Short mmCIF file of C-alpha atoms in Angstrom, two decimals:
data_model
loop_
_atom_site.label_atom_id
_atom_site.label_comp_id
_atom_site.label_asym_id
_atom_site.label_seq_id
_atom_site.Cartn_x
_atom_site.Cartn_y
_atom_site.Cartn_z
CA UNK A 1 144.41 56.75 131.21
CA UNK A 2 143.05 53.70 129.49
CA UNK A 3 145.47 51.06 128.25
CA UNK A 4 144.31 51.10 124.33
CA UNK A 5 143.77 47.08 123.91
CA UNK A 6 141.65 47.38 120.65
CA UNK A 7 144.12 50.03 119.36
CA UNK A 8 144.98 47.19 115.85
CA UNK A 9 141.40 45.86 116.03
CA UNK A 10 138.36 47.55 112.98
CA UNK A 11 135.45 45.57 114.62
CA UNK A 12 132.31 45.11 112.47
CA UNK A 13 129.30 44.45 115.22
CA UNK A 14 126.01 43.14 113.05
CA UNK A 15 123.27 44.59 114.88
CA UNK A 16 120.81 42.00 114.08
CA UNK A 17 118.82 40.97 117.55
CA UNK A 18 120.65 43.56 119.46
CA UNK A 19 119.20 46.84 121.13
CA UNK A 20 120.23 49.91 120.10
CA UNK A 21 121.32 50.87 123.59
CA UNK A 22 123.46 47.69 124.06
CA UNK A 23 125.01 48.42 120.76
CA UNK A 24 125.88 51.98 121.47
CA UNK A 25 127.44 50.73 124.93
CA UNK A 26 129.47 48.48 122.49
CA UNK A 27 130.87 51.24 120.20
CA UNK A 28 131.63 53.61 123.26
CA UNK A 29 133.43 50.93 124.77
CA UNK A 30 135.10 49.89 121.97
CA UNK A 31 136.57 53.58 120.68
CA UNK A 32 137.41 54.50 124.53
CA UNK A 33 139.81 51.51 124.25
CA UNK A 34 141.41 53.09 120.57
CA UNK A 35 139.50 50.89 118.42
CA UNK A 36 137.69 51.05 115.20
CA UNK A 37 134.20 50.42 115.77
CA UNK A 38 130.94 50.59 113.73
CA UNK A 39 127.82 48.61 112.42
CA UNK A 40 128.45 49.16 109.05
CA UNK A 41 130.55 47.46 106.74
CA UNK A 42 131.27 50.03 104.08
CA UNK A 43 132.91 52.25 106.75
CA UNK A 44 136.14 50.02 107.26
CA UNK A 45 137.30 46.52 106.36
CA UNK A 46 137.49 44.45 109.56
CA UNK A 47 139.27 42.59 111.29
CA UNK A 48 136.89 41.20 113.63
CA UNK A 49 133.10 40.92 113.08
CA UNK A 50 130.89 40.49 116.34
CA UNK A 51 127.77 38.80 116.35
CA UNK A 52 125.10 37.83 118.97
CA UNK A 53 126.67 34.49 120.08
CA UNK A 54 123.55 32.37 119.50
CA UNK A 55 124.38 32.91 115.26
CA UNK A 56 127.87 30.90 115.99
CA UNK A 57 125.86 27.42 116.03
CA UNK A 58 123.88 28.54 112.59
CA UNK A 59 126.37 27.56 109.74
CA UNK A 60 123.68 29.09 106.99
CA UNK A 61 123.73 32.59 108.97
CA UNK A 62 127.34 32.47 109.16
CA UNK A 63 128.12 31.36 105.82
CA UNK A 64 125.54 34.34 104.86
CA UNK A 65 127.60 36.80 106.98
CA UNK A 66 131.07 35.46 105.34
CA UNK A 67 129.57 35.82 102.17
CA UNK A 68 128.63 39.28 102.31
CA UNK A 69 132.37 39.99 103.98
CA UNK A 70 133.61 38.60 100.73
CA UNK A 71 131.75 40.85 98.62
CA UNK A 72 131.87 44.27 100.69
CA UNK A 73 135.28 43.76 102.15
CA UNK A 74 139.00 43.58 101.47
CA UNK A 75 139.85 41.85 104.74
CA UNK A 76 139.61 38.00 103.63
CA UNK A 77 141.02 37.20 107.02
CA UNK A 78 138.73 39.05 109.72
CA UNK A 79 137.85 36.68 111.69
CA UNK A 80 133.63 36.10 112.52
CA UNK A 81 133.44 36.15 116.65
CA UNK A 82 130.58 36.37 119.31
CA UNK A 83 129.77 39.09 121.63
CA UNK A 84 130.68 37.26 124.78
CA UNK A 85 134.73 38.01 123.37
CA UNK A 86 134.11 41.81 124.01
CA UNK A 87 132.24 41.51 126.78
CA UNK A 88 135.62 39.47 128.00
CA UNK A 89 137.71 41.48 126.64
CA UNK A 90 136.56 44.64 128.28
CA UNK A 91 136.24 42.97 131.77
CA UNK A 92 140.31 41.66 132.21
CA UNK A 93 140.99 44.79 130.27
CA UNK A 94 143.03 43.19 127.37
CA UNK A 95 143.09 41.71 124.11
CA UNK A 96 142.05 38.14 124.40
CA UNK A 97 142.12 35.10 122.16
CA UNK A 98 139.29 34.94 119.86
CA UNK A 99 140.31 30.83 119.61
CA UNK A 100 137.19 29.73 122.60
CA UNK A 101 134.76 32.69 120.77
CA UNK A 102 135.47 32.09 117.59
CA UNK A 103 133.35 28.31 115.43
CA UNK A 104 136.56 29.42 113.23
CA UNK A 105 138.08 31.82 110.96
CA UNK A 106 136.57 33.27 107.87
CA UNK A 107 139.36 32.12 105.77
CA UNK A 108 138.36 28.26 106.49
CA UNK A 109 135.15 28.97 106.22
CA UNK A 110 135.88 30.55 102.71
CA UNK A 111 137.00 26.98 101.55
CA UNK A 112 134.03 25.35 102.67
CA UNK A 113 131.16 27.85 101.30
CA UNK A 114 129.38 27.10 98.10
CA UNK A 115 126.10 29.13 96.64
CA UNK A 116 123.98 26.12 97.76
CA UNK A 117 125.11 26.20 101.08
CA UNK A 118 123.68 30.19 100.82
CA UNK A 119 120.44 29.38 99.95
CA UNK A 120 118.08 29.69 102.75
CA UNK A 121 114.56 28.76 102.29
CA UNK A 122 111.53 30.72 103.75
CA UNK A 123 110.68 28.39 105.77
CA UNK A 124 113.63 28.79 107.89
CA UNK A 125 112.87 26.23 111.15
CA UNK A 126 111.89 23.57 109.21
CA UNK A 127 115.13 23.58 107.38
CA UNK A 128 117.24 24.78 109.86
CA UNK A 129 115.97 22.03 112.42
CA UNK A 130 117.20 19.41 109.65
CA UNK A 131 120.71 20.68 110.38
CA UNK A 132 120.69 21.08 113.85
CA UNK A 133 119.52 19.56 117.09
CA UNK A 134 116.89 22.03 118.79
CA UNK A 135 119.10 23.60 121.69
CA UNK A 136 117.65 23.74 124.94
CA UNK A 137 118.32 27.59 125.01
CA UNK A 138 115.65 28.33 122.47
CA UNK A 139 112.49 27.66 124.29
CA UNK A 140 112.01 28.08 128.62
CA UNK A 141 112.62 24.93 130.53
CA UNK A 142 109.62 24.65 131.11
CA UNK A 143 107.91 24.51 127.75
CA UNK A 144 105.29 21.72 127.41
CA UNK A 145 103.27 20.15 124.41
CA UNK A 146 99.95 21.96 124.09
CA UNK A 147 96.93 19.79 123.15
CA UNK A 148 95.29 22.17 120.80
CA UNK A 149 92.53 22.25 118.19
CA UNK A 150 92.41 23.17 114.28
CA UNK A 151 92.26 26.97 113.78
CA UNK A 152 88.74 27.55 112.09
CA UNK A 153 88.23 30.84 113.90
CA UNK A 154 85.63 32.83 112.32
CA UNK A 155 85.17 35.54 115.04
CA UNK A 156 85.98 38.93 113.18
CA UNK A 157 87.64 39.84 116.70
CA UNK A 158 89.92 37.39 117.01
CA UNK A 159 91.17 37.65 113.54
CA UNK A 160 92.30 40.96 114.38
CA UNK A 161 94.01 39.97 117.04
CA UNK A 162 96.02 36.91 115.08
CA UNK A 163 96.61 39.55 111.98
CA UNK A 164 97.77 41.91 114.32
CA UNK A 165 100.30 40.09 116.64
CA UNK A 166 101.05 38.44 113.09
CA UNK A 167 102.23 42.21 111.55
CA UNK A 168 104.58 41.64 114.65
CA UNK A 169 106.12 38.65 114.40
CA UNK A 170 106.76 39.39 110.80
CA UNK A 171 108.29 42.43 111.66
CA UNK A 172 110.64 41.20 114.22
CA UNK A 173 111.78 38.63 112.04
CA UNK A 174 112.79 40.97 108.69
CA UNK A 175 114.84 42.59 111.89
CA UNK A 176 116.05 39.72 112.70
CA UNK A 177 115.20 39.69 116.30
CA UNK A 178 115.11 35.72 116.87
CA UNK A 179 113.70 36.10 121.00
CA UNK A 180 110.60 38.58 120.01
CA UNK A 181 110.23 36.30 116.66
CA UNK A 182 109.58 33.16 118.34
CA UNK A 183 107.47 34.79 121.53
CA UNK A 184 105.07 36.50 118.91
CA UNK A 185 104.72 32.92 116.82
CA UNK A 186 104.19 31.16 120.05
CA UNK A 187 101.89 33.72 121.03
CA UNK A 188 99.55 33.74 117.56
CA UNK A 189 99.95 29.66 117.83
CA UNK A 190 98.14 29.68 121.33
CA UNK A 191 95.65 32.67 120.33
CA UNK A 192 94.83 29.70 117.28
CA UNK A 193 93.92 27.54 119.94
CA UNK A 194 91.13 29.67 121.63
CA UNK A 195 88.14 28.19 119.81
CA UNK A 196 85.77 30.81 121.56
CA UNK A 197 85.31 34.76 120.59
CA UNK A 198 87.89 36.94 122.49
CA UNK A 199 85.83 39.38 124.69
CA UNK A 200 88.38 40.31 127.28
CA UNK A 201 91.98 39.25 128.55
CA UNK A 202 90.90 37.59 131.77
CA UNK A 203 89.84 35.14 129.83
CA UNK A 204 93.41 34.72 128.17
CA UNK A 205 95.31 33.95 131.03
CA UNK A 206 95.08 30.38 131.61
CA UNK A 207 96.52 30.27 127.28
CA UNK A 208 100.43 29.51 127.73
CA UNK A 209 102.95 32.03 125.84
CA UNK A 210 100.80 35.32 126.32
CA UNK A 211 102.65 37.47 128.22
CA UNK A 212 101.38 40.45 130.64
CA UNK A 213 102.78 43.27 127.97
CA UNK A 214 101.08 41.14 125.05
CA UNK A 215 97.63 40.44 127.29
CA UNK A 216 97.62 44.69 127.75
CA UNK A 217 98.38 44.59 123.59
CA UNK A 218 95.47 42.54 123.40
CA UNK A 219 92.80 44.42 125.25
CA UNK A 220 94.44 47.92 123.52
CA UNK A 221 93.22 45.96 120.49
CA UNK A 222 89.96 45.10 122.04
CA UNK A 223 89.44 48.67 122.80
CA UNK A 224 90.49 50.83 119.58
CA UNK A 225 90.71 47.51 116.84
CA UNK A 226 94.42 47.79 116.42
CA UNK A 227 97.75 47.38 118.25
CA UNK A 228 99.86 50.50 118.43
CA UNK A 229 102.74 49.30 119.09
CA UNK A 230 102.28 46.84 115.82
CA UNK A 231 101.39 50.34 113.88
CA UNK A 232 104.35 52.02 115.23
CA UNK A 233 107.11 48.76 113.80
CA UNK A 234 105.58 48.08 111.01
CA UNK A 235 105.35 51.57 109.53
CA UNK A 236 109.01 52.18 109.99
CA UNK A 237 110.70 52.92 107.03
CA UNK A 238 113.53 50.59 108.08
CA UNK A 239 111.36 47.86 108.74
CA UNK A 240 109.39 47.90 105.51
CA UNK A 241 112.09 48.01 103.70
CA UNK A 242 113.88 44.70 105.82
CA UNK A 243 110.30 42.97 105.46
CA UNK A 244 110.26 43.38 101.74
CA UNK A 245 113.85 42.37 101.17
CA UNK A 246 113.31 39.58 103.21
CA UNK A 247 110.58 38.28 101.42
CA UNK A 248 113.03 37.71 98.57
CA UNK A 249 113.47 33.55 98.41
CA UNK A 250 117.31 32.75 99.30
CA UNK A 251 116.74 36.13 101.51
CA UNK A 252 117.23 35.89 105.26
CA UNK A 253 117.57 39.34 108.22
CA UNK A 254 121.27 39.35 107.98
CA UNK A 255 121.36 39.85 104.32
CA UNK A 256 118.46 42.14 103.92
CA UNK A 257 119.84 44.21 107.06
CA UNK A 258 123.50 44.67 105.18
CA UNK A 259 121.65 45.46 101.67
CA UNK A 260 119.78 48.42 104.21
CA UNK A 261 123.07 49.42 105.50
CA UNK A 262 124.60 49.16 101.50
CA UNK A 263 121.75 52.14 100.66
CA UNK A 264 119.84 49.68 98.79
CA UNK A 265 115.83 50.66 99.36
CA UNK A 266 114.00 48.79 96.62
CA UNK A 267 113.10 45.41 94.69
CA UNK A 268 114.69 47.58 92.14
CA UNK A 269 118.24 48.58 93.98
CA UNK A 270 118.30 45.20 95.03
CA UNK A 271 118.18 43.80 91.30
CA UNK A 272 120.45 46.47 90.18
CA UNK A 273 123.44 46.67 92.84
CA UNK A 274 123.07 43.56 95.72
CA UNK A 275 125.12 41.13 94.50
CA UNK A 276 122.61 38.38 94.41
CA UNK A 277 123.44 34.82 94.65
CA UNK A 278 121.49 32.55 91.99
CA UNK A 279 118.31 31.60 94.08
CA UNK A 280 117.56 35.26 95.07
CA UNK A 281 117.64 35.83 91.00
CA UNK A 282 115.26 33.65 90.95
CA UNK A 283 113.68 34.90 93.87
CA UNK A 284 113.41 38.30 92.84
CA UNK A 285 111.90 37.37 89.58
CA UNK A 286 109.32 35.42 90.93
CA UNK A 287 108.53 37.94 93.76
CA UNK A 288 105.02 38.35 93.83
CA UNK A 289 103.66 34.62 92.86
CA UNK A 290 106.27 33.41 95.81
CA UNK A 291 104.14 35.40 98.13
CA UNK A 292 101.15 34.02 97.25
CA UNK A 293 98.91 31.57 99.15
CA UNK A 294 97.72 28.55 96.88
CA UNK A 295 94.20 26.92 96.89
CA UNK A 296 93.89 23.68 98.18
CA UNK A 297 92.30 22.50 94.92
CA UNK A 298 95.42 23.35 93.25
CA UNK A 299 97.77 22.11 95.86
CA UNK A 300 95.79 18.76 95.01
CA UNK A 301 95.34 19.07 91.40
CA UNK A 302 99.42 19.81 91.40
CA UNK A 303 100.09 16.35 93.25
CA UNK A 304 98.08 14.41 91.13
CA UNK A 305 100.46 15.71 88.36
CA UNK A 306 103.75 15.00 90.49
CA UNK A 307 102.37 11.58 91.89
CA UNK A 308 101.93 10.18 88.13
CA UNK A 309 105.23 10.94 87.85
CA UNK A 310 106.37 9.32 90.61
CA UNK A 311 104.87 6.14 90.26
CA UNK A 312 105.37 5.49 86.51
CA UNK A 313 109.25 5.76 87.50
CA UNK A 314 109.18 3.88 91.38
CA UNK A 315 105.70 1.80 91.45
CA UNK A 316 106.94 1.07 94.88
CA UNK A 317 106.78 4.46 95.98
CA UNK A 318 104.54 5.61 99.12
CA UNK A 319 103.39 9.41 97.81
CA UNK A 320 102.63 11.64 100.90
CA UNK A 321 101.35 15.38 100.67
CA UNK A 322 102.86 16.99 103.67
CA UNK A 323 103.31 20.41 104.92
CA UNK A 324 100.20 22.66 105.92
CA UNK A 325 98.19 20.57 103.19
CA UNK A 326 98.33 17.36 105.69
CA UNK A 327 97.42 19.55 108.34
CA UNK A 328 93.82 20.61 106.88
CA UNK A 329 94.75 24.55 105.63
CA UNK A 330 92.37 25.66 103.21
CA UNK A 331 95.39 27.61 101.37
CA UNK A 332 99.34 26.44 101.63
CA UNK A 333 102.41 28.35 100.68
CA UNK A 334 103.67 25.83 98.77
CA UNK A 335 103.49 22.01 97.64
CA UNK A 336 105.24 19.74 100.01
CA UNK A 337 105.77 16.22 99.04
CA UNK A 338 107.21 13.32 100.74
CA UNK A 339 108.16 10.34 98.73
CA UNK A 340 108.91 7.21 100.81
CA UNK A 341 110.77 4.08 99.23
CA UNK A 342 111.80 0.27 100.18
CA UNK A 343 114.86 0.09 101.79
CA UNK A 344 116.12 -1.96 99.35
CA UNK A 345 115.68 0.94 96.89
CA UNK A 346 118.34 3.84 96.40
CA UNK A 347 116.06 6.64 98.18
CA UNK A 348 118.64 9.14 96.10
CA UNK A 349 117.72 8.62 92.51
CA UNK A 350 113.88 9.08 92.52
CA UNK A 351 113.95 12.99 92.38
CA UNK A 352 116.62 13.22 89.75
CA UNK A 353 114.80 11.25 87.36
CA UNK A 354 111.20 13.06 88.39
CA UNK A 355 112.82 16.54 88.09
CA UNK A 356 113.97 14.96 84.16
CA UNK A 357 110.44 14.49 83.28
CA UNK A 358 108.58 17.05 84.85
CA UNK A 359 110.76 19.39 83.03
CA UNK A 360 110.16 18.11 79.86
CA UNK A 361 106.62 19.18 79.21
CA UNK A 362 107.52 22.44 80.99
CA UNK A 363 105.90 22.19 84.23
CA UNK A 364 108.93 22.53 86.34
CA UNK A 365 109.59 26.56 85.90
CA UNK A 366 113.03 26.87 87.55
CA UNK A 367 115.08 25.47 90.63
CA UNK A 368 115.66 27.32 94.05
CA UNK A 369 117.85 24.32 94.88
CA UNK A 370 118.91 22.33 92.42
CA UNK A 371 119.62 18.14 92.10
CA UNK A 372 122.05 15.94 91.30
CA UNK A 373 122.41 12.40 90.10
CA UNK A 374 122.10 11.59 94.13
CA UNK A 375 120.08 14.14 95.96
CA UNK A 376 117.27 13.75 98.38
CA UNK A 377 115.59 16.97 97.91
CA UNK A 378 113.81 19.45 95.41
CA UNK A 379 113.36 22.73 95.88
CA UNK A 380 111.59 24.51 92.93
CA UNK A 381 109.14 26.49 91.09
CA UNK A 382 106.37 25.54 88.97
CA UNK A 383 103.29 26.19 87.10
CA UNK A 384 100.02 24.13 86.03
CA UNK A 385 99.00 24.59 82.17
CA UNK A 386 95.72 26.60 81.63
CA UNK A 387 94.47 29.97 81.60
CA UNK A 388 95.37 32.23 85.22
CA UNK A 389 97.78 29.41 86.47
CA UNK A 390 100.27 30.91 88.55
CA UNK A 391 104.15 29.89 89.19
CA UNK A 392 104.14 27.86 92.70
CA UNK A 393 106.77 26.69 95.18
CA UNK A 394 107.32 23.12 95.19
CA UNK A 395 109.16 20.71 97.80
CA UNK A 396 110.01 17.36 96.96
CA UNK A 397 111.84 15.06 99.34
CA UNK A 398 112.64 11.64 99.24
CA UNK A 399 113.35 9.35 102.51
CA UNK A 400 113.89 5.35 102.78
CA UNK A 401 111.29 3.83 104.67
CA UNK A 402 113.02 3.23 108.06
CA UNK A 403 112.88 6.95 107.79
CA UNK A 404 109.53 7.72 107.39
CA UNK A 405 107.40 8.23 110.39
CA UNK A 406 109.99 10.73 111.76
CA UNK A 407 110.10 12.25 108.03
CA UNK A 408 106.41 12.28 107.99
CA UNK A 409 106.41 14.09 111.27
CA UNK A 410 109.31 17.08 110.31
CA UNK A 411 107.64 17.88 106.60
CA UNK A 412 103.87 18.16 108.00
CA UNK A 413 104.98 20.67 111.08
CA UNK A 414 104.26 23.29 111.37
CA UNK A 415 107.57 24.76 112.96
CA UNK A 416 106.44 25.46 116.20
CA UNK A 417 105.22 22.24 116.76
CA UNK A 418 108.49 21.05 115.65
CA UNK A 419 110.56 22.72 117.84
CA UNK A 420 108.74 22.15 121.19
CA UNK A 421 108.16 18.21 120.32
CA UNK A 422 111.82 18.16 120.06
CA UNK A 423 112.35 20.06 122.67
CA UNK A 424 110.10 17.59 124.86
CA UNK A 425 112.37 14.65 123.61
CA UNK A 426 115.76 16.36 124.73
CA UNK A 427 114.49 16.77 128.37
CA UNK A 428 113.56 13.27 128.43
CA UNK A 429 117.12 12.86 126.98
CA UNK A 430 116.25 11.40 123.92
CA UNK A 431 116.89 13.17 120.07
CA UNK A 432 114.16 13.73 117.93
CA UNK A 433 115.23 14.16 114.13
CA UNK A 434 113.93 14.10 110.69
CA UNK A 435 115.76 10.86 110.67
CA UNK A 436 115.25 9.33 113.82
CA UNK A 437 114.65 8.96 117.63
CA UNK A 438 117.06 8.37 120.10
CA UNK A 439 117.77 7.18 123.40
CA UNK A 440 120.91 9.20 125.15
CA UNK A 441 120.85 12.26 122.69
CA UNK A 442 122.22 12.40 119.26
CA UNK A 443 124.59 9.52 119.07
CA UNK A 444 122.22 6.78 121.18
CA UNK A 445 120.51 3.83 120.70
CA UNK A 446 118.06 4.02 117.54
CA UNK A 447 114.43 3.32 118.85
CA UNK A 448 111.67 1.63 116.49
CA UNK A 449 109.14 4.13 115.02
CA UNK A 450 107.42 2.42 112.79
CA UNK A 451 104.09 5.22 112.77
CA UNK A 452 103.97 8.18 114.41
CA UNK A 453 102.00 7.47 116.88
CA UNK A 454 105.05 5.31 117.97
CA UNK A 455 106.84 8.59 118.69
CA UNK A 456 104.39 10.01 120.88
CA UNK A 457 104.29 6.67 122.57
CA UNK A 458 108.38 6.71 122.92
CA UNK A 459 107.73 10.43 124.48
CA UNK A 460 105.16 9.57 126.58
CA UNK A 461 102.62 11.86 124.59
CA UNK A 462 99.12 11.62 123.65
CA UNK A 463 98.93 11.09 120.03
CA UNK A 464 97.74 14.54 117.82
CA UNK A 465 96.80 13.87 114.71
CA UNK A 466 97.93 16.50 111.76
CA UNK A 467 95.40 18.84 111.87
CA UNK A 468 95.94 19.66 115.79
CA UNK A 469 100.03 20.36 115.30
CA UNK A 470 99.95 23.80 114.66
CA UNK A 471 100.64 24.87 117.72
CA UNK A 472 102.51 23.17 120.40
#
């Protein structure tokens, strides 16, 4: 007879990155030892919710996840706990403390939330890399910095190839599987690379980040001009639905899974019933110009606007376009802009006052994240005057000059390069930030990095110039 150790325990497992399998070995385990169990949250309110343990060091995840507790559940004190708590609990057999599982409970959590702090951007590494170090977890030991060269692939083959392993990265994200996620965008990163026409897999091998299942995906695609295992994801119901949803601004795989679980099916249920926070309003509105690539010509004629700006208010100002623009694309999803000022000059008042005026002649449209009399950053939406100009994303941020080579490096990217530069700097145990570079990880020694060439230099890298940093 088994002792019943979850007999007072409703737990609330979020399947998001978890197999089906695993979380069916979960529930079976859980309801053999007289608990409550299920994944979803209209069923019960909890008192524990279970997540892959990897979420507990993502405050915006987490502060997602308490969020939607709030809304769907009556049980304000549940507390938010990784998986590595069952899987303890079930070995000794007994009801442990949550207190070494646990970042904390919801109820403190509660105190600390605000609707800003739910806000996540699309481009989720970039932003979530400003708030925390790159762990060493997320990419193999191993990993090394790829010299590569600028994607300009005009082989009809290869395309396929890049749109196809593309469908699946896209589609493991909505699900919010983080592992295939990342293995997919490393994988269409290196494919980039290849600057010949892709006639057979042998010829793959030597490419880092293609696995044997992906090589086999990739001469399957050679052979009949599509992936079926890319056909089979993406034309699940579920995950069209989670893709679309997740597309929503504001909208990451946690919330889009629990609106899925909630019934919700449509732009249309989402608008009418998902208890959307003020960015996703805005989101939602602005659905289908969000998800649209912009013209370089535009990207430039849109600067030329915001730099006029910029310089009648700070004449001092050094006006940098950043993001995929700096890095050569053709088409960008948005307009990023880094503004870099004197030292001696408050680096916090410039976008206030350029938000002020570019609002007044109305070519600011509305905020994703709004300013204050002090903030560093602009997130927004806006829209050129003339006939067929379209509402684009904007992203304005503002750094002191000691700042700038390491700011100039996190806003240009791309994400993947990103991660594994920093990645590269914690093995040589050194921190690489939007901020700074250290010696001795995240509380060390400053070092000089004046350009950023100096970083390479500092991590013993061979300097790659914009265009060549899409891939790592």
């Amino acid at each position: 007879m088994c002792e019943k150790i979850f007999s007072n325990c409703r737990i609330l497992i979020l399947p998001d990155g978890l197999l089906q399998k695993r979380i069916q070995l979960f529930e079976n385990q859980v309801s053999k030892y007289g608990g409550l169990v299920s994944t979803d949250i209209h069923k019960f309110s909890p008192t524990h919710v279970l997540v892959e343990d990897d979420l507990l060091v993502n405050p915006v995840q987490l502060k997602t996840i308490f969020k939607t507790i709030q809304i769907f559940s009556k049980n304000r004190e549940c507390e938010i706990v990784g998986l590595t708590w069952l899987c303890r609990c079930l070995k000794e057999k007994k009801l442990l403390s949550t207190d070494q599982f646990s970042i904390q409970n919801c109820h403190v959590l509660k105190n600390q939330v605000t609707e800003k702090e739910y806000e996540t951007p699309i481009k989720k590494y970039r932003d979530e890399s400003s708030v925390l170090p790159v762990q060493s977890s997320v990419l193999p030991q191993d990993e090394i910095i790829r010299v590569g060269s600028s994607y300009n692939n005009s082989y009809q083959m290869n395309k396929i190839i890049l749109e196809e392993f593309q469908k699946l990265a896209d589609a493991y994200r909505s699900r919010g599987d983080r592992w295939r996620t990342v293995a997919y965008d490393r994988a269409v990163g290196s494919l980039k690379s290849y600057d010949k026409e892709i006639t057979g897999v042998n010829e793959l091998k030597s490419l880092p980040h293609l696995s044997a299942k992906m090589l086999d995906k990739i001469s399957e695609i050679l052979d009949n001009g599509f992936s079926s295992k890319a056909k089979d994801v993406c034309n699940d119901e579920k995950t069209k639905v989670l893709e679309t949803f997740s597309k929503i601004w504001g909208t990451g795989p946690v919330t889009a899974q629990l609106w899925y679980q909630k019934g919700l099916r449509t732009l249309e249920d989402v608008e009418a019933n998902g208890n959307l926070t003020p960015s996703q309003k805005i989101g939602l509105k602005y659905y289908k110009e969000i998800q649209e690539t912009i013209p370089r010509q535009e990207v430039e004629e849109i600067m030329q606007l915001v730099k006029a700006v910029a310089l009648q208010l700070e004449p001092s100002v050094q006006f940098v376009p950043c993001g995929s623009f700096r890095r050569g694309k053709q088409s960008c999803g948005d307009v990023d802009i880094l503004l870099i000022l004197k030292d001696s000059v408050n680096y916090r008042s410039l976008i206030p006052k350029m938000i002020r005026e570019l609002r007044k002649d109305g070519f600011l449209i509305d905020d994703l994240v709004g300013t204050n009399t002090s903030s560093s950053k602009y997130l927004g939406l806006c829209k050129l005057k003339g006939e067929n100009k379209r509402v684009r994303r904007l992203d304005l941020f503002a750094v002191p000059e000691s700042y700038s080579a390491c700011a100039l490096m996190h806003y240009t990217g791309s994400a993947l390069f990103n991660r594994g530069i920093r990645l590269h700097a914690s093995k040589m145990n050194m921190h690489l930030s939007e901020c700074s570079l250290k010696m001795n990880g995240s509380n060390g020694q400053i070092l000089p990095t004046p350009t950023e060439e100096s970083i390479f230099e500092h991590l013993s890298l061979a300097y790659r110039p914009p265009e060549e940093r899409h891939v790592f």
